[in-house]
PDB file of C-alpha atoms in Angstrom:
ATOM      1  CA  MET A  27      61.962  69.595  48.641  1.00 55.00           C
ATOM      2  CA  LYS A  28      61.539  72.954  50.401  1.00 81.00           C
ATOM      3  CA  THR A  29      62.561  76.188  48.707  1.00 92.00           C
ATOM      4  CA  TRP A  30      66.117  77.162  49.634  1.00 97.00           C
ATOM      5  CA  THR A  31      68.961  79.376  48.503  1.00 98.00           C
ATOM      6  CA  ILE A  32      72.751  79.319  48.334  1.00 98.00           C
ATOM      7  CA  ASN A  33      75.039  81.896  49.939  1.00 98.00           C
ATOM      8  CA  SER A  34      78.744  82.432  50.452  1.00 98.00           C
ATOM      9  CA  ASP A  35      81.031  84.828  52.274  1.00 98.00           C
ATOM     10  CA  MET A  36      82.594  87.117  49.697  1.00 98.00           C
ATOM     11  CA  GLY A  37      85.190  89.876  49.554  1.00 98.00           C
ATOM     12  CA  GLU A  38      87.629  87.905  51.692  1.00 98.00           C
ATOM     13  CA  ASN A  39      90.556  88.200  49.263  1.00 96.00           C
ATOM     14  CA  ILE A  40      90.465  84.499  48.409  1.00 97.00           C
ATOM     15  CA  GLY A  41      90.659  85.320  44.712  1.00 97.00           C
ATOM     16  CA  ASN A  42      87.769  83.183  43.486  1.00 98.00           C
ATOM     17  CA  ASP A  43      84.738  85.427  43.976  1.00 98.00           C
ATOM     18  CA  HIS A  44      84.311  85.813  40.217  1.00 98.00           C
ATOM     19  CA  LEU A  45      84.081  82.034  39.873  1.00 98.00           C
ATOM     20  CA  LEU A  46      81.669  81.460  42.742  1.00 98.00           C
ATOM     21  CA  MET A  47      79.293  84.415  42.408  1.00 98.00           C
ATOM     22  CA  PRO A  48      77.361  83.041  39.384  1.00 98.00           C
ATOM     23  CA  PHE A  49      76.150  80.117  41.534  1.00 98.00           C
ATOM     24  CA  LEU A  50      74.921  82.205  44.494  1.00 98.00           C
ATOM     25  CA  ASN A  51      71.597  83.718  45.505  1.00 98.00           C
ATOM     26  CA  GLU A  52      73.042  85.783  48.348  1.00 98.00           C
ATOM     27  CA  CYS A  53      76.477  86.942  49.384  1.00 98.00           C
ATOM     28  CA  CYS A  54      77.794  88.154  52.730  1.00 98.00           C
ATOM     29  CA  ILE A  55      80.493  90.761  52.178  1.00 98.00           C
ATOM     30  CA  ALA A  56      83.441  91.142  54.552  1.00 98.00           C
ATOM     31  CA  CYS A  57      83.522  94.744  55.726  1.00 98.00           C
ATOM     32  CA  GLY A  58      86.779  95.265  57.546  1.00 98.00           C
ATOM     33  CA  GLY A  59      86.611  93.285  60.768  1.00 98.00           C
ATOM     34  CA  HIS A  60      88.374  90.092  59.719  1.00 98.00           C
ATOM     35  CA  VAL A  61      89.308  91.293  56.223  1.00 98.00           C
ATOM     36  CA  GLY A  62      88.131  93.791  53.624  1.00 98.00           C
ATOM     37  CA  ASP A  63      88.422  97.447  52.746  1.00 98.00           C
ATOM     38  CA  GLU A  64      86.656  99.996  50.552  1.00 98.00           C
ATOM     39  CA  SER A  65      88.233  98.624  47.394  1.00 98.00           C
ATOM     40  CA  SER A  66      87.368  94.972  48.064  1.00 98.00           C
ATOM     41  CA  MET A  67      83.828  95.883  49.102  1.00 98.00           C
ATOM     42  CA  GLN A  68      83.268  97.933  45.943  1.00 98.00           C
ATOM     43  CA  LYS A  69      84.549  95.132  43.713  1.00 98.00           C
ATOM     44  CA  THR A  70      82.380  92.557  45.465  1.00 98.00           C
ATOM     45  CA  VAL A  71      79.267  94.728  45.314  1.00 98.00           C
ATOM     46  CA  ASP A  72      79.825  95.298  41.587  1.00 98.00           C
ATOM     47  CA  LEU A  73      80.218  91.567  41.039  1.00 98.00           C
ATOM     48  CA  ALA A  74      77.085  90.748  43.021  1.00 98.00           C
ATOM     49  CA  LEU A  75      75.036  93.294  41.079  1.00 98.00           C
ATOM     50  CA  LYS A  76      76.328  91.838  37.812  1.00 98.00           C
ATOM     51  CA  TYR A  77      74.908  88.434  38.690  1.00 98.00           C
ATOM     52  CA  GLY A  78      71.790  89.594  40.548  1.00 98.00           C
ATOM     53  CA  VAL A  79      72.996  88.292  43.912  1.00 98.00           C
ATOM     54  CA  SER A  80      71.477  89.717  47.105  1.00 98.00           C
ATOM     55  CA  ILE A  81      73.960  91.700  49.167  1.00 98.00           C
ATOM     56  CA  GLY A  82      74.480  91.502  52.911  1.00 98.00           C
ATOM     57  CA  ALA A  83      77.081  92.519  55.493  1.00 98.00           C
ATOM     58  CA  HIS A  84      79.469  90.071  57.141  1.00 98.00           C
ATOM     59  CA  PRO A  85      80.821  91.844  60.239  1.00 98.00           C
ATOM     60  CA  SER A  86      83.286  90.220  62.601  1.00 98.00           C
ATOM     61  CA  PHE A  87      85.322  90.606  65.703  1.00 98.00           C
ATOM     62  CA  PRO A  88      88.074  93.120  64.779  1.00 98.00           C
ATOM     63  CA  ASP A  89      90.794  90.507  64.460  1.00 97.00           C
ATOM     64  CA  GLN A  90      92.398  90.372  61.044  1.00 97.00           C
ATOM     65  CA  ALA A  91      95.416  88.471  62.366  1.00 97.00           C
ATOM     66  CA  ASN A  92      93.224  85.449  63.095  1.00 97.00           C
ATOM     67  CA  PHE A  93      90.645  86.048  60.343  1.00 97.00           C
ATOM     68  CA  GLY A  94      87.991  86.566  63.018  1.00 97.00           C
ATOM     69  CA  ARG A  95      87.941  82.862  63.826  1.00 95.00           C
ATOM     70  CA  LEU A  96      89.149  83.022  67.442  1.00 96.00           C
ATOM     71  CA  PRO A  97      86.803  83.926  70.327  1.00 96.00           C
ATOM     72  CA  MET A  98      87.199  87.404  71.756  1.00 96.00           C
ATOM     73  CA  ARG A  99      85.747  89.038  74.838  1.00 93.00           C
ATOM     74  CA  MET A 100      84.906  92.673  74.156  1.00 97.00           C
ATOM     75  CA  GLU A 101      83.128  95.266  76.212  1.00 97.00           C
ATOM     76  CA  LYS A 102      79.556  95.627  74.950  1.00 97.00           C
ATOM     77  CA  ASN A 103      79.910  99.182  73.633  1.00 98.00           C
ATOM     78  CA  ALA A 104      83.190  98.388  71.897  1.00 98.00           C
ATOM     79  CA  LEU A 105      81.626  95.418  70.124  1.00 98.00           C
ATOM     80  CA  SER A 106      78.589  97.480  69.121  1.00 98.00           C
ATOM     81  CA  ASP A 107      80.791 100.265  67.802  1.00 98.00           C
ATOM     82  CA  THR A 108      82.952  97.998  65.622  1.00 98.00           C
ATOM     83  CA  LEU A 109      79.915  96.185  64.193  1.00 98.00           C
ATOM     84  CA  ARG A 110      78.210  99.466  63.277  1.00 98.00           C
ATOM     85  CA  THR A 111      81.434 100.808  61.759  1.00 98.00           C
ATOM     86  CA  GLN A 112      81.797  97.698  59.598  1.00 98.00           C
ATOM     87  CA  ILE A 113      78.176  97.616  58.461  1.00 98.00           C
ATOM     88  CA  ASP A 114      78.153 101.336  57.725  1.00 98.00           C
ATOM     89  CA  ALA A 115      81.345 100.986  55.664  1.00 98.00           C
ATOM     90  CA  LEU A 116      79.502  98.592  53.353  1.00 98.00           C
ATOM     91  CA  ARG A 117      76.340 100.705  53.349  1.00 98.00           C
ATOM     92  CA  LYS A 118      78.307 103.710  52.102  1.00 98.00           C
ATOM     93  CA  ILE A 119      78.961 101.639  48.986  1.00 98.00           C
ATOM     94  CA  TYR A 120      75.615  99.847  48.832  1.00 98.00           C
ATOM     95  CA  PRO A 121      72.919 101.297  51.150  1.00 98.00           C
ATOM     96  CA  ASP A 122      70.254  98.661  50.559  1.00 97.00           C
ATOM     97  CA  ILE A 123      71.803  95.641  52.253  1.00 98.00           C
ATOM     98  CA  GLU A 124      69.265  92.857  52.740  1.00 98.00           C
ATOM     99  CA  HIS A 125      70.831  90.803  55.504  1.00 98.00           C
ATOM    100  CA  ILE A 126      73.529  90.731  58.165  1.00 98.00           C
ATOM    101  CA  LYS A 127      75.488  87.598  59.043  1.00 98.00           C
ATOM    102  CA  PRO A 128      78.096  87.645  61.811  1.00 98.00           C
ATOM    103  CA  HIS A 129      81.393  86.027  60.864  1.00 98.00           C
ATOM    104  CA  GLY A 130      83.430  83.229  62.393  1.00 96.00           C
ATOM    105  CA  ALA A 131      83.802  83.210  66.149  1.00 97.00           C
ATOM    106  CA  LEU A 132      81.219  85.973  66.544  1.00 98.00           C
ATOM    107  CA  TYR A 133      78.659  83.850  64.673  1.00 97.00           C
ATOM    108  CA  ASN A 134      79.376  80.819  66.842  1.00 96.00           C
ATOM    109  CA  MET A 135      79.401  82.726  70.125  1.00 97.00           C
ATOM    110  CA  ALA A 136      76.193  84.623  69.370  1.00 98.00           C
ATOM    111  CA  ALA A 137      74.534  81.278  68.661  1.00 97.00           C
ATOM    112  CA  VAL A 138      74.895  80.262  72.333  1.00 97.00           C
ATOM    113  CA  ASP A 139      75.736  83.381  74.388  1.00 97.00           C
ATOM    114  CA  PRO A 140      72.712  85.597  75.206  1.00 98.00           C
ATOM    115  CA  GLU A 141      74.848  88.643  76.058  1.00 98.00           C
ATOM    116  CA  ILE A 142      76.708  88.616  72.748  1.00 98.00           C
ATOM    117  CA  ALA A 143      73.514  87.770  70.880  1.00 98.00           C
ATOM    118  CA  TRP A 144      71.769  90.752  72.453  1.00 98.00           C
ATOM    119  CA  THR A 145      74.610  93.093  71.493  1.00 98.00           C
ATOM    120  CA  VAL A 146      74.484  91.929  67.869  1.00 98.00           C
ATOM    121  CA  LEU A 147      70.701  92.280  67.744  1.00 98.00           C
ATOM    122  CA  GLU A 148      70.782  95.792  69.194  1.00 98.00           C
ATOM    123  CA  VAL A 149      73.019  96.734  66.261  1.00 98.00           C
ATOM    124  CA  ILE A 150      70.783  95.044  63.698  1.00 98.00           C
ATOM    125  CA  LYS A 151      67.800  97.001  65.027  1.00 97.00           C
ATOM    126  CA  ASP A 152      69.531 100.120  63.717  1.00 97.00           C
ATOM    127  CA  TYR A 153      68.924  98.801  60.192  1.00 98.00           C
ATOM    128  CA  PRO A 154      65.153  98.215  59.979  1.00 96.00           C
ATOM    129  CA  GLY A 155      64.031  95.587  57.515  1.00 96.00           C
ATOM    130  CA  THR A 156      67.444  93.912  57.424  1.00 98.00           C
ATOM    131  CA  ALA A 157      67.324  90.172  58.109  1.00 98.00           C
ATOM    132  CA  LEU A 158      69.658  88.180  60.326  1.00 98.00           C
ATOM    133  CA  MET A 159      71.275  84.984  59.036  1.00 98.00           C
ATOM    134  CA  ALA A 160      71.640  82.555  61.930  1.00 98.00           C
ATOM    135  CA  PRO A 161      71.304  78.863  62.806  1.00 98.00           C
ATOM    136  CA  TRP A 162      67.889  77.417  63.565  1.00 97.00           C
ATOM    137  CA  ARG A 163      67.040  77.280  67.271  1.00 96.00           C
ATOM    138  CA  SER A 164      70.211  79.168  68.149  1.00 98.00           C
ATOM    139  CA  THR A 165      70.103  81.657  71.000  1.00 98.00           C
ATOM    140  CA  ILE A 166      70.433  84.632  68.660  1.00 98.00           C
ATOM    141  CA  ALA A 167      67.749  83.352  66.285  1.00 98.00           C
ATOM    142  CA  GLN A 168      65.233  82.839  69.087  1.00 98.00           C
ATOM    143  CA  MET A 169      65.997  86.232  70.611  1.00 98.00           C
ATOM    144  CA  ALA A 170      65.717  87.905  67.191  1.00 98.00           C
ATOM    145  CA  GLU A 171      62.274  86.437  66.586  1.00 97.00           C
ATOM    146  CA  GLU A 172      61.157  87.684  70.002  1.00 97.00           C
ATOM    147  CA  GLN A 173      62.360  91.164  68.991  1.00 96.00           C
ATOM    148  CA  GLY A 174      60.518  91.068  65.668  1.00 97.00           C
ATOM    149  CA  ILE A 175      63.716  90.809  63.614  1.00 98.00           C
ATOM    150  CA  LYS A 176      63.395  88.675  60.505  1.00 97.00           C
ATOM    151  CA  VAL A 177      65.611  85.597  60.641  1.00 98.00           C
ATOM    152  CA  ARG A 178      66.857  83.529  57.720  1.00 98.00           C
ATOM    153  CA  PHE A 179      67.818  80.139  59.092  1.00 98.00           C
ATOM    154  CA  GLU A 180      71.199  79.107  57.745  1.00 98.00           C
ATOM    155  CA  GLY A 181      72.796  75.718  57.276  1.00 98.00           C
ATOM    156  CA  TYR A 182      76.146  74.709  55.831  1.00 98.00           C
ATOM    157  CA  GLY A 183      76.822  72.767  52.695  1.00 97.00           C
ATOM    158  CA  ASP A 184      80.503  72.296  53.433  1.00 98.00           C
ATOM    159  CA  ARG A 185      80.693  71.790  57.221  1.00 98.00           C
ATOM    160  CA  ARG A 186      79.759  68.907  59.503  1.00 98.00           C
ATOM    161  CA  TYR A 187      77.726  69.276  62.688  1.00 98.00           C
ATOM    162  CA  HIS A 188      77.881  67.817  66.168  1.00 97.00           C
ATOM    163  CA  SER A 189      74.709  66.414  67.723  1.00 97.00           C
ATOM    164  CA  ASN A 190      74.292  69.672  69.696  1.00 95.00           C
ATOM    165  CA  MET A 191      74.131  71.526  66.332  1.00 95.00           C
ATOM    166  CA  ALA A 192      77.564  73.116  66.842  1.00 94.00           C
ATOM    167  CA  LEU A 193      79.900  73.047  63.856  1.00 95.00           C
ATOM    168  CA  VAL A 194      82.720  70.532  63.960  1.00 96.00           C
ATOM    169  CA  SER A 195      86.075  72.301  64.285  1.00 93.00           C
ATOM    170  CA  ARG A 196      88.080  72.888  61.145  1.00 91.00           C
ATOM    171  CA  LYS A 197      90.973  71.278  63.007  1.00 91.00           C
ATOM    172  CA  ASN A 198      89.092  67.988  62.800  1.00 95.00           C
ATOM    173  CA  PRO A 199      89.735  66.408  59.370  1.00 90.00           C
ATOM    174  CA  ALA A 200      86.060  65.428  59.235  1.00 93.00           C
ATOM    175  CA  GLY A 201      84.868  68.955  59.992  1.00 96.00           C
ATOM    176  CA  VAL A 202      84.999  70.277  56.419  1.00 97.00           C
ATOM    177  CA  ILE A 203      83.099  68.661  53.555  1.00 98.00           C
ATOM    178  CA  SER A 204      85.182  68.461  50.393  1.00 97.00           C
ATOM    179  CA  LYS A 205      83.198  66.061  48.197  1.00 98.00           C
ATOM    180  CA  PRO A 206      80.320  67.650  46.245  1.00 98.00           C
ATOM    181  CA  ASN A 207      78.184  64.516  46.634  1.00 98.00           C
ATOM    182  CA  ASP A 208      78.527  64.702  50.417  1.00 98.00           C
ATOM    183  CA  ALA A 209      77.457  68.349  50.375  1.00 98.00           C
ATOM    184  CA  VAL A 210      74.445  67.511  48.214  1.00 98.00           C
ATOM    185  CA  GLU A 211      73.519  64.656  50.553  1.00 98.00           C
ATOM    186  CA  GLN A 212      73.617  66.907  53.620  1.00 98.00           C
ATOM    187  CA  VAL A 213      71.577  69.674  51.993  1.00 98.00           C
ATOM    188  CA  LYS A 214      69.018  67.175  50.661  1.00 97.00           C
ATOM    189  CA  SER A 215      68.704  65.582  54.074  1.00 97.00           C
ATOM    190  CA  ILE A 216      67.927  68.948  55.665  1.00 98.00           C
ATOM    191  CA  THR A 217      65.588  70.202  52.940  1.00 97.00           C
ATOM    192  CA  ASP A 218      63.778  66.895  52.326  1.00 96.00           C
ATOM    193  CA  ARG A 219      63.717  65.314  55.768  1.00 97.00           C
ATOM    194  CA  GLY A 220      64.457  68.167  58.166  1.00 97.00           C
ATOM    195  CA  ILE A 221      67.458  66.383  59.675  1.00 98.00           C
ATOM    196  CA  PHE A 222      71.230  66.151  59.386  1.00 98.00           C
ATOM    197  CA  ILE A 223      73.432  63.233  60.363  1.00 98.00           C
ATOM    198  CA  SER A 224      75.830  64.442  63.044  1.00 98.00           C
ATOM    199  CA  ILE A 225      79.476  63.460  63.213  1.00 97.00           C
ATOM    200  CA  GLU A 226      78.443  61.274  66.144  1.00 97.00           C
ATOM    201  CA  GLY A 227      76.042  59.430  63.836  1.00 97.00           C
ATOM    202  CA  ASP A 228      72.793  60.832  65.253  1.00 98.00           C
ATOM    203  CA  GLU A 229      69.803  62.089  63.256  1.00 98.00           C
ATOM    204  CA  ILE A 230      69.268  65.672  64.432  1.00 98.00           C
ATOM    205  CA  GLU A 231      66.201  67.773  63.623  1.00 98.00           C
ATOM    206  CA  PHE A 232      67.239  70.910  61.771  1.00 98.00           C
ATOM    207  CA  GLU A 233      65.812  73.541  59.459  1.00 97.00           C
ATOM    208  CA  ALA A 234      67.538  75.861  56.987  1.00 98.00           C
ATOM    209  CA  GLU A 235      66.411  78.042  54.121  1.00 97.00           C
ATOM    210  CA  THR A 236      69.837  79.190  52.960  1.00 98.00           C
ATOM    211  CA  PHE A 237      73.040  77.167  52.769  1.00 98.00           C
ATOM    212  CA  CYS A 238      76.560  78.558  52.948  1.00 98.00           C
ATOM    213  CA  VAL A 239      79.634  77.263  51.162  1.00 98.00           C
ATOM    214  CA  HIS A 240      82.882  78.905  52.249  1.00 97.00           C
ATOM    215  CA  GLY A 241      84.975  80.503  49.562  1.00 96.00           C
ATOM    216  CA  ASP A 242      88.212  79.312  51.164  1.00 95.00           C
ATOM    217  CA  ASN A 243      87.152  75.689  50.816  1.00 96.00           C
ATOM    218  CA  PRO A 244      89.469  74.382  48.057  1.00 96.00           C
ATOM    219  CA  ASP A 245      86.487  72.537  46.575  1.00 97.00           C
ATOM    220  CA  ALA A 246      84.049  75.449  46.875  1.00 98.00           C
ATOM    221  CA  LEU A 247      83.418  75.795  43.138  1.00 98.00           C
ATOM    222  CA  LYS A 248      82.650  72.104  42.625  1.00 98.00           C
ATOM    223  CA  ILE A 249      80.377  72.059  45.669  1.00 98.00           C
ATOM    224  CA  LEU A 250      78.514  75.188  44.544  1.00 98.00           C
ATOM    225  CA  GLN A 251      78.064  73.789  41.059  1.00 98.00           C
ATOM    226  CA  ALA A 252      76.627  70.577  42.502  1.00 98.00           C
ATOM    227  CA  LEU A 253      74.267  72.452  44.831  1.00 98.00           C
ATOM    228  CA  HIS A 254      73.196  74.775  42.019  1.00 97.00           C
ATOM    229  CA  HIS A 255      72.392  71.758  39.858  1.00 96.00           C
ATOM    230  CA  LEU A 256      70.395  70.216  42.734  1.00 95.00           C
ATOM    231  CA  LYS A 257      68.497  73.448  43.279  1.00 93.00           C
ATOM    232  CA  VAL A 258      67.445  73.941  39.658  1.00 88.00           C
ATOM    233  CA  SER A 259      66.823  70.262  38.845  1.00 82.00           C
TER     234      SER A 259
END
């Protein structure tokens, strides 16, 4: 089994960060785009430091009404400005962020859209030494490597994939993994065999070194506990 870590998106006012943080290696902290403010960021940073969890920024399209999960089309400079504002808001509280992971629709769009990917990467360049969390072989990951930006390939422990490596919509009942054993099976398949089984039933080559479990998954704690046990066993 390859070495891998566990991450989650924190500071999203779900109310369970204190339960999940002990089972994480990294956290991605919401910094005002889809949710979050100075108070929530400070509390999440303090919690991460308590448990020795690496801290990163989780910027988003500025769309709190839809939790940053709906696609938006923004002018390049406007998108750059909001991403820098969000990242800098977290850095005022904790300057030494280790990674940046776009949230929601921005994450998914940057994975396939070169223009959006380029805008995100131009922002990340302003923070030398900060890694990008992104899917393997995604547009943004390939462009980042060409630009000399460190990439941490991310997979999901609680989401299913299509054969084209896109995430299955949350609107699809099969899109979210709720059973800890299913999450363990998917992570083991990727770390041991370098594949996942798509919702279409295909074996798809895939690599990941960090796996995310969403805090708003009702079964997040059980899934994280199962993955933590797998990781240390």
